[in-house]
PDB file of C-alpha atoms in Angstrom:
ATOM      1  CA  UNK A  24     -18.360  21.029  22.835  1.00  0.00           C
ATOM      2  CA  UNK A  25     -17.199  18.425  25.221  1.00  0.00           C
ATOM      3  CA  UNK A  26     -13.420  18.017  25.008  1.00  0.00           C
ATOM      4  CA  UNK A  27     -11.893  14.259  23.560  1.00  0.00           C
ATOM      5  CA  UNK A  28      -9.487  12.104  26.193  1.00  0.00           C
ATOM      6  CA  UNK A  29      -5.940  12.708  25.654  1.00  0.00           C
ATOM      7  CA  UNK A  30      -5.570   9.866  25.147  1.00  0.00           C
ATOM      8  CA  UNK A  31      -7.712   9.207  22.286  1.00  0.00           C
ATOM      9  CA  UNK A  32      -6.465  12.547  20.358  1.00  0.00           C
ATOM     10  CA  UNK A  33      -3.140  11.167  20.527  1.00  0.00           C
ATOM     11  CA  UNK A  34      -3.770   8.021  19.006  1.00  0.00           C
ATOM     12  CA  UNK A  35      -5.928  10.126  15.946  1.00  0.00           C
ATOM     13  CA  UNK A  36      -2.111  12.189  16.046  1.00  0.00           C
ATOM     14  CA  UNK A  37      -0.719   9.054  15.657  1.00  0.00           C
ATOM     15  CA  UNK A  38      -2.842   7.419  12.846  1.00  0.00           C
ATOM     16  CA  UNK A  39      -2.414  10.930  10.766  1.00  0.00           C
ATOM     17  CA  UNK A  40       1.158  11.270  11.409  1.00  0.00           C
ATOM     18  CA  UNK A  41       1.749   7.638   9.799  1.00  0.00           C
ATOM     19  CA  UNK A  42      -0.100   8.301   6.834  1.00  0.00           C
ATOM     20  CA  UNK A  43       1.226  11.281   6.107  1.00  0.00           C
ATOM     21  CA  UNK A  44       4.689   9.685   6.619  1.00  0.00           C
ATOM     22  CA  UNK A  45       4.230   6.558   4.737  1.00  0.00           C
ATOM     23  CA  UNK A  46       5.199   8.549   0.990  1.00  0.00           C
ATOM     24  CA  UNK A  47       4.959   5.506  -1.310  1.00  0.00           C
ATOM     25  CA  UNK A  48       7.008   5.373  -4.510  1.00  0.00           C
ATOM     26  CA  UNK A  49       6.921   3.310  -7.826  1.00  0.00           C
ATOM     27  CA  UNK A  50      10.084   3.425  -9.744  1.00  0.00           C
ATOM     28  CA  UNK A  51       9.701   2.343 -13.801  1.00  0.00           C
ATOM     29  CA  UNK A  52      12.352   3.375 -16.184  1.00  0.00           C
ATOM     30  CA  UNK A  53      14.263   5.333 -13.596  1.00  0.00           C
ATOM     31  CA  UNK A  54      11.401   7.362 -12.635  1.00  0.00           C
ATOM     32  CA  UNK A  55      10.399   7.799  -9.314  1.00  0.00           C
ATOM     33  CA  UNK A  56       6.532   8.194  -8.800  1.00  0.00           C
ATOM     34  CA  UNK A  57       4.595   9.507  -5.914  1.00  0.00           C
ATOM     35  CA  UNK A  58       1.817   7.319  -5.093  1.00  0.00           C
ATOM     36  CA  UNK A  59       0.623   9.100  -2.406  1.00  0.00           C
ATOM     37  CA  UNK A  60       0.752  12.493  -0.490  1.00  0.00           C
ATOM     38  CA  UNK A  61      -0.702  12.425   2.889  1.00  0.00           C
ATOM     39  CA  UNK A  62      -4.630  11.829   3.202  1.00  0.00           C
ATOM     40  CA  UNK A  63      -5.531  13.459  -0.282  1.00  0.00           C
ATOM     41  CA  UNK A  64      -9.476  13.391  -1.139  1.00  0.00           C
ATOM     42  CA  UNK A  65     -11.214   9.523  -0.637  1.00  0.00           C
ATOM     43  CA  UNK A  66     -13.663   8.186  -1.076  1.00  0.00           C
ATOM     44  CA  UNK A  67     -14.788   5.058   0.572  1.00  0.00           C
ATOM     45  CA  UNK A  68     -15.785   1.740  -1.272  1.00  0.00           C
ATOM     46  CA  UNK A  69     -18.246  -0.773  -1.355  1.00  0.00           C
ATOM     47  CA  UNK A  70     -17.324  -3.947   1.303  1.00  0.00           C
ATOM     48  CA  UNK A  71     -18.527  -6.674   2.074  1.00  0.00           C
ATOM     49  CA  UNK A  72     -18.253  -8.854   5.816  1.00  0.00           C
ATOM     50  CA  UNK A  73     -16.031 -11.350   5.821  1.00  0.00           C
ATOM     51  CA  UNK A  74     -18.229 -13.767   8.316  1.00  0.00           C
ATOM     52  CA  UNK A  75     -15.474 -15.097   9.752  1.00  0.00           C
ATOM     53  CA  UNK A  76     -15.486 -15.255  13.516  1.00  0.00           C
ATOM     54  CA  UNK A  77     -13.218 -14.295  16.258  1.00  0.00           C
ATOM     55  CA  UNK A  78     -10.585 -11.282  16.091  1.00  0.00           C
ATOM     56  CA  UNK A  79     -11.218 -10.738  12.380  1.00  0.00           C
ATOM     57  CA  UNK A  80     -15.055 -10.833  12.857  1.00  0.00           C
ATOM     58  CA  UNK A  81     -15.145  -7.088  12.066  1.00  0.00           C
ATOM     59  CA  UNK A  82     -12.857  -7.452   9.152  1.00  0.00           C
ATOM     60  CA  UNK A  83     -14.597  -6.655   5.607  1.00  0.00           C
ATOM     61  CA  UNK A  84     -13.944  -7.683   1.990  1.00  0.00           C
ATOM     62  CA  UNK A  85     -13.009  -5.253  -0.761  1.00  0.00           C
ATOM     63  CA  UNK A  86     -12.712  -6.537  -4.660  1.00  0.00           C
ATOM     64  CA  UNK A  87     -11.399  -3.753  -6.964  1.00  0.00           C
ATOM     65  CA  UNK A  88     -12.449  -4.125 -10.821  1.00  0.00           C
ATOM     66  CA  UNK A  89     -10.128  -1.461 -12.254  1.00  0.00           C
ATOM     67  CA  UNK A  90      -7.068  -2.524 -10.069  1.00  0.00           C
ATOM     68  CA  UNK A  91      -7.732  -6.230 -10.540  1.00  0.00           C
ATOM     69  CA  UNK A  92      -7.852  -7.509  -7.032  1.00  0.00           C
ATOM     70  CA  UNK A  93      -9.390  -8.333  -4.033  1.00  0.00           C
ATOM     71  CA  UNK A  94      -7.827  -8.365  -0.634  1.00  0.00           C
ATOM     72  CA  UNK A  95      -9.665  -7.803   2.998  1.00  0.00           C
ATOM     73  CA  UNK A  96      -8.897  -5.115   5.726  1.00  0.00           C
ATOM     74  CA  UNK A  97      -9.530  -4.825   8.958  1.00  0.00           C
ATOM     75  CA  UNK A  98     -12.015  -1.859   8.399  1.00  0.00           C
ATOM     76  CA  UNK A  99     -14.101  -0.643   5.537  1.00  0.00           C
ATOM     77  CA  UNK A 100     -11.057   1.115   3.233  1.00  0.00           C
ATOM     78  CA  UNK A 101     -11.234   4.569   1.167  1.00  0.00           C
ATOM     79  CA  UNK A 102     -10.343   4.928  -2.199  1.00  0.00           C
ATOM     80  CA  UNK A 103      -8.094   7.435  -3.950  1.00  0.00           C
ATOM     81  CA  UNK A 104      -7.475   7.475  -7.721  1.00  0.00           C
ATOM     82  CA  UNK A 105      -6.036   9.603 -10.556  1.00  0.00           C
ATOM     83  CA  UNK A 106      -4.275   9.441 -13.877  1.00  0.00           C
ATOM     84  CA  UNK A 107      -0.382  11.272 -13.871  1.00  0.00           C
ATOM     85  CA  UNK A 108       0.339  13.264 -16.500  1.00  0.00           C
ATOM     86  CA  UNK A 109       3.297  12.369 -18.318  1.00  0.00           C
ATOM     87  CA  UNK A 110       4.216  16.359 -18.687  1.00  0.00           C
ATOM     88  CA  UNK A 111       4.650  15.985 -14.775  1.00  0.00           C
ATOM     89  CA  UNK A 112       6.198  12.834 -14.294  1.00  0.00           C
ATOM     90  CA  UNK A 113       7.252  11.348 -17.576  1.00  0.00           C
ATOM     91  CA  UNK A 114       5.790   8.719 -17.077  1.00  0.00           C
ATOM     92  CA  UNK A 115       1.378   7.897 -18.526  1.00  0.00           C
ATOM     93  CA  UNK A 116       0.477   5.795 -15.415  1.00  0.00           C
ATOM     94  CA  UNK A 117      -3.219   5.695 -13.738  1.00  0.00           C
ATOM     95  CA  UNK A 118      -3.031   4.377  -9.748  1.00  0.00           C
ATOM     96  CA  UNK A 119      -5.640   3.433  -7.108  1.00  0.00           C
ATOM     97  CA  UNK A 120      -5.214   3.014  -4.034  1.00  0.00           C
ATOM     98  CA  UNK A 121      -7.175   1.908  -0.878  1.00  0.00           C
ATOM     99  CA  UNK A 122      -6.461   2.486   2.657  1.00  0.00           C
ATOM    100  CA  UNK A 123      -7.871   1.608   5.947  1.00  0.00           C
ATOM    101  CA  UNK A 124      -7.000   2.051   9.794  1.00  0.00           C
ATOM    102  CA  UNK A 125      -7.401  -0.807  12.214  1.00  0.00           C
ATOM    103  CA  UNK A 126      -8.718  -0.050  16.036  1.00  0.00           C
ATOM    104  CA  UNK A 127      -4.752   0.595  16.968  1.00  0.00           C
ATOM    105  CA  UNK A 128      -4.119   2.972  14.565  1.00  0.00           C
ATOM    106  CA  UNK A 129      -2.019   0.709  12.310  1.00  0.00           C
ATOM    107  CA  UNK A 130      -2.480   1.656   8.514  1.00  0.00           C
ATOM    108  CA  UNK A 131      -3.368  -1.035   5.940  1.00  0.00           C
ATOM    109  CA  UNK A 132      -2.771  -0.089   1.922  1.00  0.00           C
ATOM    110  CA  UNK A 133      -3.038  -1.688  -1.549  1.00  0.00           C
ATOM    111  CA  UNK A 134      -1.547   0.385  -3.802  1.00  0.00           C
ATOM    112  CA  UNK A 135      -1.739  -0.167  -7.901  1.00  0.00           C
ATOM    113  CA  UNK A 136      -0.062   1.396 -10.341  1.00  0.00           C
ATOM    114  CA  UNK A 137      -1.316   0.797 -14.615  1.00  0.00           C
ATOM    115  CA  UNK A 138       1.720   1.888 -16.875  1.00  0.00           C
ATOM    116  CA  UNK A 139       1.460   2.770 -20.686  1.00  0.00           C
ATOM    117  CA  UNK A 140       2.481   0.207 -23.406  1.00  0.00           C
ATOM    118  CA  UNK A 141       5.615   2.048 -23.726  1.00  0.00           C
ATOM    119  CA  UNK A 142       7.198   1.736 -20.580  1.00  0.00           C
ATOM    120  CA  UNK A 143       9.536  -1.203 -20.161  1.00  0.00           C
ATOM    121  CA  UNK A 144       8.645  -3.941 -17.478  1.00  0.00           C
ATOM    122  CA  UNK A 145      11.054  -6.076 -19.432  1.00  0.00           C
ATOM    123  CA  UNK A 146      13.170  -6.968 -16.384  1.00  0.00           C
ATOM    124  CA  UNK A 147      10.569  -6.901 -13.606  1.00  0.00           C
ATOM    125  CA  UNK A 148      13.591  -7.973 -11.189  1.00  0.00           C
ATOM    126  CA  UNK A 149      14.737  -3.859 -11.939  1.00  0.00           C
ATOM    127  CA  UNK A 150      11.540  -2.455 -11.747  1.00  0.00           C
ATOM    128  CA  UNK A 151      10.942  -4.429  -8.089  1.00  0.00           C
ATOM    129  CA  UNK A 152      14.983  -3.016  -7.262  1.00  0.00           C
ATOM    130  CA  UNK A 153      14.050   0.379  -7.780  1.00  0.00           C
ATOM    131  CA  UNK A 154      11.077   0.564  -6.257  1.00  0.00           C
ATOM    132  CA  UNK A 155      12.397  -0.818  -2.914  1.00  0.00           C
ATOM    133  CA  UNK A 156      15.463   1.648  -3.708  1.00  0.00           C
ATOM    134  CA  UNK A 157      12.743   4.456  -4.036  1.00  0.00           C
ATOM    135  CA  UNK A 158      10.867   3.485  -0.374  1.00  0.00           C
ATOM    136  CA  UNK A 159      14.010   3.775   1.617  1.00  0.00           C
ATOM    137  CA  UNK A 160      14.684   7.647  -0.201  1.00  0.00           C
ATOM    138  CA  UNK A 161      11.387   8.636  -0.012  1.00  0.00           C
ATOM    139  CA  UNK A 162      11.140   9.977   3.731  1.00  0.00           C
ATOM    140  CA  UNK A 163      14.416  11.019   5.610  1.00  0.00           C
ATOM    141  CA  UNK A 164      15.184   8.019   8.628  1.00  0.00           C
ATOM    142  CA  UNK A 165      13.940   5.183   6.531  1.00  0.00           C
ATOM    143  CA  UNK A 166      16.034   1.837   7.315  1.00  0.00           C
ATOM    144  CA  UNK A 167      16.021  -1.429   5.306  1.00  0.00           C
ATOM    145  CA  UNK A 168      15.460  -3.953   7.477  1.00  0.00           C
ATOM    146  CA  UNK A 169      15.288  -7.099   5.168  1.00  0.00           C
ATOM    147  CA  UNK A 170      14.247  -8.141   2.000  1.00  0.00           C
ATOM    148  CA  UNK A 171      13.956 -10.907  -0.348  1.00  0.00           C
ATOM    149  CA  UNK A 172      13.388 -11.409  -3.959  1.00  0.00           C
ATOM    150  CA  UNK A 173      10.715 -14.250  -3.919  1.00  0.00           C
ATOM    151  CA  UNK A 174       7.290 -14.662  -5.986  1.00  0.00           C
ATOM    152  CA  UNK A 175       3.589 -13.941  -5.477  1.00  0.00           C
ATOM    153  CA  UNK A 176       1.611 -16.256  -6.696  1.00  0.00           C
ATOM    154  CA  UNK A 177       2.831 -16.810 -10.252  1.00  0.00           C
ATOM    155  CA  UNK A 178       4.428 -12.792 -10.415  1.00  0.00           C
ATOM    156  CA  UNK A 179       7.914 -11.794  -9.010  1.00  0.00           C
ATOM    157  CA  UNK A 180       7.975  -9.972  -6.182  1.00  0.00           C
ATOM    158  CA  UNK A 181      10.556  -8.717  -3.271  1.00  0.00           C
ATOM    159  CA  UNK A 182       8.951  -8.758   0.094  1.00  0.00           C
ATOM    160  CA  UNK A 183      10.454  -5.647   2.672  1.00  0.00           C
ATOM    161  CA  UNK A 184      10.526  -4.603   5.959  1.00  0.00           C
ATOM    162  CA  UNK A 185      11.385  -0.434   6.149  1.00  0.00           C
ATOM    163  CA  UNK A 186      11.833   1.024   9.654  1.00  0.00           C
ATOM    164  CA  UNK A 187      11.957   4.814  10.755  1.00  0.00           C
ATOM    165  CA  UNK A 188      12.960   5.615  14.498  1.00  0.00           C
ATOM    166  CA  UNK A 189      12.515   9.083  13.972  1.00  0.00           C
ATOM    167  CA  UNK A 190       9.304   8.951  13.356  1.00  0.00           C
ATOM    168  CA  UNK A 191       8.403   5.760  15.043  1.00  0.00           C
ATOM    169  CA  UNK A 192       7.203   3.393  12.901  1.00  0.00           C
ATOM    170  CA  UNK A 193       7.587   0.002  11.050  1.00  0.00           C
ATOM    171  CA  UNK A 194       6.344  -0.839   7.320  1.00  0.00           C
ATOM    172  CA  UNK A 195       6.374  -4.351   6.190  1.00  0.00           C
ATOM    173  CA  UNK A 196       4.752  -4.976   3.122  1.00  0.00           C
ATOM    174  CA  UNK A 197       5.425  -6.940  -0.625  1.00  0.00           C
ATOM    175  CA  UNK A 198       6.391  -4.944  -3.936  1.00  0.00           C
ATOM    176  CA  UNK A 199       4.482  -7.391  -6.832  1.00  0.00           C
ATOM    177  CA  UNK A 200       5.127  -7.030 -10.554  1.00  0.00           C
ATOM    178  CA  UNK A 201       2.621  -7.951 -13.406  1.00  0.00           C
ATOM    179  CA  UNK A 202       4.786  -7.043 -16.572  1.00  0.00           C
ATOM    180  CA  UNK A 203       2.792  -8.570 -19.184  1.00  0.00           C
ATOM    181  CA  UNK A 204       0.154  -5.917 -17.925  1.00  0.00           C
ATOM    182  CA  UNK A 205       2.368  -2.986 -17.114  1.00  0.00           C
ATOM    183  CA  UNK A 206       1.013  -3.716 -13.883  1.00  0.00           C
ATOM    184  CA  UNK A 207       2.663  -3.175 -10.617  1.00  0.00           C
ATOM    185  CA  UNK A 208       0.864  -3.851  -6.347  1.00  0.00           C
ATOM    186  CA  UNK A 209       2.339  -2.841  -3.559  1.00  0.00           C
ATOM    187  CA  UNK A 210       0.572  -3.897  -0.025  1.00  0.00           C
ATOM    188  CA  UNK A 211       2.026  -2.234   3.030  1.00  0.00           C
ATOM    189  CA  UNK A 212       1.156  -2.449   6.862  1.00  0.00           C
ATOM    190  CA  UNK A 213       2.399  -0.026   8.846  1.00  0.00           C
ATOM    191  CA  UNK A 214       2.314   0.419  12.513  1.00  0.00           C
ATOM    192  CA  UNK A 215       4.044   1.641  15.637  1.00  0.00           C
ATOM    193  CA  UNK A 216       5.295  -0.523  18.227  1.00  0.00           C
ATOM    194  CA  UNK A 217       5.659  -3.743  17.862  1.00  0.00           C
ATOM    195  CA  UNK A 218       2.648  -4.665  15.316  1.00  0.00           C
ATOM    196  CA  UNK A 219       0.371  -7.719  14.624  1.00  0.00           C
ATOM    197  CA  UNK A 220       2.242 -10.381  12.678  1.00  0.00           C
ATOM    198  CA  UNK A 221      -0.909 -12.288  12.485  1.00  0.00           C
ATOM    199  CA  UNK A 222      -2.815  -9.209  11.234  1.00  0.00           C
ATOM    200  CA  UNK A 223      -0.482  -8.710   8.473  1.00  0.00           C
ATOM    201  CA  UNK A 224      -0.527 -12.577   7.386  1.00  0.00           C
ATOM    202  CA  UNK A 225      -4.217 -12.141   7.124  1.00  0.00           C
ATOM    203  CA  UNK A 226      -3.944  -9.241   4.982  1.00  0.00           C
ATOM    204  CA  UNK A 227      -1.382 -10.861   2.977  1.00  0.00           C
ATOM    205  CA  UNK A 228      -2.703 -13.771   2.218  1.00  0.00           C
ATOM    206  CA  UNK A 229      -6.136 -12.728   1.311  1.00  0.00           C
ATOM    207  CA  UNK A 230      -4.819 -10.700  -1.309  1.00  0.00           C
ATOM    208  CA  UNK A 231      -5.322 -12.239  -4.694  1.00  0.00           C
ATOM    209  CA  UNK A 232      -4.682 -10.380  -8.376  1.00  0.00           C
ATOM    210  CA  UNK A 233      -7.618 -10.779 -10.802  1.00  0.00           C
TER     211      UNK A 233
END
């Protein structure tokens, strides 16, 4: 079997090694809640082309009935999805999330999180806190860059940028709470270097909550 570049098995090095970094956590009620551990099992989703022309001709369009959005990524995104038992982690949530990896190995997510009646999203402001709180724990080297309580549409929201030297990369990304549906998004573009402001704004903005 011919052998790959060096080149190009370093950059699938690098794409793995920020996924498996990027440990994402939702906080409710003081509980901290893996979202997601490395690659796990996915599956990829229906998409759709955008049409549009240019640099985000390649770009597709994913809608999501049981997480309640739609958003586009730069390639077609995988899947995962499971229900947490509350025996494990005290809290009854179910989360989806869908990933996908752009040409330079920078990692695109939506990530949502459906919480039983009983916890309390009373104070989303906390919930948004703690999460953020939870992102810069989660992996040893994380670094709060900024953030900014702001709003999403009509939901609250902090927007973040996390940094890791150690490991060499950047996440930048919005924390979105949807109380009166024990609902909770997080988007997140990571990357090494120096990133694609315009790539993320695209992401960004085309994400809209059903």
């Amino acid at each position: 079997m011919p052998q790959q570049p060096a080149q190009q098995l370093a950059k699938k090095s690098n794409v793995k090694k920020i996924v498996i970094a990027i440990v994402i956590f939702w906080v409710v009620a003081g509980v901290v809640l893996v979202a997601i551990k490395g690659f796990g099992k996915r599956n990829y989703v229906d998409y759709t082309p955008i049409g549009d022309s240019g640099p985000y001709a390649s770009w597709v369009e994913y809608s999501s009935v049981p997480a309640g959005f739609s958003a586009i990524f730069p390639a077609k995104p995988s899947e995962v999805k499971d229900k947490m038992d509350p025996k494990n982690t005290e809290v009854d949530y179910d989360y989806y999330s869908y990933t996908a990896v752009d040409k330079e190995g920078s990692v695109f997510i939506v990530n949502h999180s459906k919480y039983a009646a009983s916890v309390n999203m009373s104070k989303p402001e906390n919930n948004l806190q703690n999460g953020l709180n939870a992102m810069i724990e989660s992996t040893p080297g994380n670094e709060l860059i900024s953030s900014e309580n702001s709003t999403f549409g009509d939901h609250k929201a902090t927007e973040f940028v996390l940094a890791n030297s150690g490991i060499g990369i950047t996440m930048k990304g919005w924390l979105i709470a949807v109380p009166e549906k024990k609902e909770m998004y997080q988007l997140l573009y990571a990357h090494k270097g120096s990133g694609s402001e315009a790539d993320f704004g695209k992401f960004v903005d085309s994400f809209k909550i059903k």
